[in-house]
């Protein structure tokens, strides 16, 4: 499995690898998603579910990535929040706190992928 991921990462096209559980999720007992990301050396785009815990989840994932020396190009908020939710604007709060661009699935046509 990992040989195929390494081969895909060596290509000229962008690599999209989605792994459930986040950066610290184990792939084996001694190897996690973050280890694979470090080996590939590609910038990460973190997907975080929109909602009350989005800011916390994104910041924890960013901390895990940065602690390993990984570059995070952007955070994508997945799903939609309830318009009646009194929580602050997640995108603005995340961008201000992290310095990382934050985009939503609803705006995928305008993502600055070439900058990532």
XYZ file of N, CA and C in Angstrom:
348
model
N 0.818 -1.188 0.000
C 0.000 0.000 0.000
C 0.866 1.258 0.000
N 1.822 1.347 0.905
C 2.631 2.566 1.011
C 3.508 2.776 -0.214
N 3.929 1.698 -0.864
C 4.732 1.849 -2.074
C 3.929 2.578 -3.151
N 2.653 2.286 -3.266
C 1.797 2.961 -4.228
C 1.629 4.434 -3.921
N 1.534 4.778 -2.649
C 1.412 6.181 -2.248
C 2.695 6.928 -2.575
N 3.833 6.299 -2.291
C 5.118 6.931 -2.609
C 5.263 7.139 -4.117
N 4.848 6.159 -4.904
C 4.935 6.279 -6.360
C 4.032 7.404 -6.859
N 2.827 7.494 -6.333
C 1.910 8.567 -6.736
C 2.470 9.925 -6.354
N 3.097 10.022 -5.201
C 3.645 11.299 -4.741
C 4.813 11.751 -5.608
N 5.491 10.824 -6.253
C 6.626 11.172 -7.100
C 6.181 11.716 -8.453
N 4.893 11.585 -8.780
C 4.372 12.064 -10.060
C 4.216 13.572 -10.073
N 3.886 14.083 -11.243
C 3.751 15.530 -11.421
C 2.375 16.045 -10.997
N 1.409 15.170 -10.890
C 0.049 15.567 -10.529
C -0.083 15.687 -9.012
N -1.023 16.501 -8.553
C -1.266 16.581 -7.101
C -1.713 15.225 -6.564
N -1.335 14.947 -5.348
C -1.721 13.710 -4.687
C -2.773 14.031 -3.640
N -3.895 13.342 -3.701
C -4.926 13.486 -2.683
C -5.005 12.159 -1.954
N -4.649 12.198 -0.694
C -4.717 11.000 0.136
C -5.560 11.327 1.352
N -6.643 10.614 1.494
C -7.537 10.850 2.615
C -7.440 9.672 3.574
N -7.174 9.983 4.828
C -7.048 8.938 5.832
C -7.930 9.308 7.008
N -8.794 8.399 7.393
C -9.674 8.648 8.535
C -8.859 8.696 9.817
N -9.250 9.574 10.710
C -8.614 9.605 12.014
C -7.629 10.724 12.231
N -7.186 11.386 11.197
C -6.287 12.514 11.369
C -4.815 12.166 11.312
N -3.984 13.157 11.551
C -2.535 13.012 11.409
C -1.913 11.982 12.341
N -2.471 11.823 13.508
C -1.874 10.899 14.471
C -2.507 9.511 14.432
N -3.387 9.266 13.473
C -3.998 7.950 13.333
C -2.936 6.937 12.898
N -2.910 5.779 13.527
C -1.893 4.785 13.177
C -2.176 4.095 11.852
N -1.123 3.890 11.074
C -1.194 3.049 9.882
C -0.676 1.657 10.225
N 0.283 1.612 11.139
C 0.768 0.374 11.750
C 0.993 0.713 13.225
N 1.476 -0.230 13.989
C 1.691 0.050 15.410
C 2.821 1.048 15.645
N 3.680 1.259 14.672
C 4.807 2.180 14.851
C 4.899 3.245 13.762
N 3.830 3.462 13.055
C 3.860 4.369 11.902
C 2.487 5.003 11.759
N 2.431 6.345 11.789
C 1.136 7.029 11.691
C 1.078 7.880 10.423
N -0.075 8.474 10.193
C -0.287 9.307 9.012
C 0.743 10.429 8.953
N 1.061 11.017 10.092
C 2.051 12.101 10.125
C 3.411 11.620 9.646
N 3.787 10.392 9.982
C 5.063 9.832 9.507
C 5.064 9.732 7.986
N 3.961 9.274 7.423
C 3.852 9.181 5.963
C 3.931 10.569 5.335
N 3.226 11.525 5.900
C 3.263 12.888 5.364
C 4.684 13.450 5.394
N 5.404 13.175 6.473
C 6.784 13.654 6.579
C 7.657 13.010 5.502
N 7.481 11.721 5.260
C 8.252 11.032 4.223
C 7.966 11.587 2.834
N 6.701 11.883 2.564
C 6.334 12.382 1.240
C 6.821 13.802 1.012
N 6.897 14.585 2.080
C 7.418 15.945 1.964
C 6.529 16.891 1.173
N 5.266 16.602 1.090
C 4.331 17.448 0.354
C 3.566 18.340 1.329
N 3.118 19.505 0.872
C 2.299 20.339 1.764
C 0.956 19.664 2.041
N 0.447 19.878 3.236
C -0.819 19.288 3.645
C -1.964 20.268 3.471
N -3.118 19.729 3.169
C -4.371 20.456 3.232
C -5.217 19.674 4.219
N -5.490 20.278 5.358
C -6.240 19.605 6.409
C -7.733 19.786 6.193
N -8.485 18.714 6.295
C -9.947 18.765 6.215
C -10.493 18.652 7.629
N -11.322 19.614 8.005
C -11.880 19.674 9.353
C -13.391 19.864 9.236
N -14.168 19.033 9.938
C -15.617 19.225 9.872
C -16.034 20.556 10.489
N -16.858 21.294 9.765
C -17.383 22.555 10.292
C -18.260 22.249 11.493
N -18.275 23.150 12.428
C -19.107 22.962 13.605
C -18.455 23.541 14.835
N -19.055 23.282 15.967
C -18.624 23.895 17.224
C -17.178 23.581 17.588
N -16.665 22.425 17.189
C -15.313 22.033 17.578
C -14.281 22.248 16.465
N -14.669 22.879 15.375
C -13.777 23.024 14.217
C -12.484 23.759 14.555
N -12.574 24.842 15.283
C -11.376 25.622 15.598
C -10.410 24.782 16.429
N -10.925 24.094 17.424
C -10.081 23.248 18.260
C -9.445 22.122 17.438
N -10.236 21.416 16.636
C -9.699 20.317 15.832
C -8.636 20.798 14.852
N -8.901 21.915 14.211
C -7.929 22.441 13.250
C -6.634 22.844 13.947
N -6.753 23.511 15.087
C -5.544 23.944 15.796
C -4.742 22.749 16.316
N -5.417 21.721 16.802
C -4.701 20.518 17.247
C -3.975 19.849 16.082
N -4.640 19.750 14.943
C -4.014 19.140 13.770
C -2.836 19.972 13.281
N -3.000 21.286 13.285
C -1.893 22.165 12.885
C -0.703 22.017 13.824
N -0.966 21.934 15.108
C 0.119 21.739 16.081
C 0.849 20.429 15.819
N 0.092 19.362 15.559
C 0.704 18.061 15.276
C 1.547 18.129 14.005
N 1.052 18.819 12.988
C 1.795 18.944 11.732
C 3.057 19.788 11.920
N 2.901 20.920 12.551
C 4.043 21.827 12.726
C 5.108 21.231 13.633
N 4.698 20.454 14.625
C 5.665 19.809 15.515
C 6.551 18.828 14.749
N 6.043 18.308 13.644
C 6.807 17.382 12.815
C 7.501 18.087 11.657
N 7.389 19.421 11.603
C 8.029 20.181 10.533
C 7.287 20.125 9.216
N 6.000 19.806 9.250
C 5.211 19.712 8.021
C 4.616 21.061 7.647
N 4.571 21.336 6.359
C 3.950 22.563 5.858
C 2.460 22.315 5.666
N 1.648 23.209 6.177
C 0.197 23.127 5.985
C -0.203 24.267 5.061
N -0.689 23.907 3.879
C -1.042 24.908 2.874
C -2.392 25.550 3.143
N -3.323 24.777 3.680
C -4.677 25.302 3.900
C -5.464 24.372 4.804
N -6.559 24.915 5.304
C -7.553 24.131 6.045
C -8.844 24.220 5.253
N -9.473 23.069 5.012
C -10.767 23.017 4.338
C -11.811 22.653 5.374
N -12.803 23.509 5.532
C -13.927 23.203 6.418
C -14.934 22.396 5.617
N -15.216 21.191 6.081
C -16.144 20.310 5.380
C -17.520 20.392 6.016
N -18.532 20.138 5.247
C -19.892 20.214 5.751
C -20.306 21.658 5.948
N -21.468 21.825 6.492
C -21.994 23.168 6.714
C -22.434 23.301 8.157
N -22.254 24.475 8.679
C -22.738 24.733 10.027
C -24.189 25.178 9.966
N -24.852 25.056 11.061
C -26.234 25.509 11.183
C -26.236 27.041 11.154
N -26.960 27.674 10.236
C -26.972 29.138 10.168
C -27.434 29.799 11.469
N -28.183 29.081 12.276
C -28.664 29.633 13.549
C -27.632 29.486 14.664
N -26.509 28.816 14.376
C -25.473 28.608 15.381
C -24.833 29.943 15.749
N -24.790 30.281 17.037
C -24.227 31.567 17.446
C -22.694 31.579 17.483
N -22.054 30.472 17.113
C -20.586 30.414 17.149
C -19.994 31.448 16.193
N -18.802 31.955 16.493
C -18.178 32.945 15.608
C -17.815 32.337 14.255
N -17.561 33.192 13.300
C -17.153 32.757 11.966
C -15.895 31.908 12.065
N -16.021 30.631 11.776
C -14.890 29.704 11.909
C -13.734 30.051 10.985
N -14.047 30.419 9.763
C -12.973 30.719 8.802
C -12.122 31.882 9.288
N -12.774 32.963 9.637
C -12.034 34.141 10.081
C -11.238 33.881 11.346
N -11.841 33.197 12.293
C -11.150 32.889 13.551
C -9.943 32.002 13.283
N -10.129 30.964 12.474
C -9.011 30.054 12.171
C -7.878 30.763 11.443
N -8.216 31.565 10.449
C -7.160 32.280 9.724
C -6.392 33.213 10.641
N -7.105 33.904 11.509
C -6.442 34.830 12.425
C -5.551 34.099 13.419
N -6.022 32.995 13.957
C -5.258 32.266 14.969
C -4.101 31.456 14.407
N -4.208 31.020 13.146
C -3.203 30.098 12.605
C -2.338 30.677 11.501
N -2.826 31.705 10.809
C -2.076 32.235 9.681
C -2.147 31.351 8.445
N -3.068 30.393 8.438
C -3.227 29.465 7.321
C -4.533 29.803 6.594
N -4.530 29.798 5.257
C -5.777 30.045 4.539
C -6.825 28.995 4.898
N -8.063 29.429 5.063
C -9.170 28.537 5.393
C -10.230 28.698 4.319
N -10.628 27.579 3.722
C -11.628 27.593 2.664
C -12.737 26.610 3.023
N -13.848 26.721 2.323
C -14.965 25.818 2.551
C -15.266 25.012 1.314
N -15.949 23.903 1.512
C -16.347 23.080 0.373
C -17.280 23.836 -0.559
N -18.037 24.756 -0.003
C -18.975 25.524 -0.812
C -18.280 26.468 -1.779
N -16.982 26.673 -1.624
C -16.229 27.602 -2.464
C -15.101 26.896 -3.217
N -15.255 25.595 -3.474
C -14.183 24.794 -4.071
C -13.711 25.327 -5.420
N -14.586 25.930 -6.190
C -14.202 26.450 -7.505
C -13.183 27.577 -7.393
N -13.106 28.221 -6.239
C -12.194 29.355 -6.068
C -10.983 29.037 -5.192
N -10.755 27.781 -4.889
C -9.588 27.437 -4.071
C -8.301 27.797 -4.809
N -7.336 28.387 -4.132
C -6.053 28.725 -4.775
C -5.094 27.532 -4.797
N -5.526 26.437 -5.444
C -4.760 25.189 -5.432
C -3.345 25.406 -5.961
N -3.175 26.261 -6.964
C -1.847 26.491 -7.524
C -0.890 27.071 -6.472
N -1.410 27.735 -5.449
C -0.573 28.285 -4.391
C -0.237 27.253 -3.328
N -0.963 26.139 -3.330
C -0.736 25.120 -2.307
C 0.403 24.244 -2.712
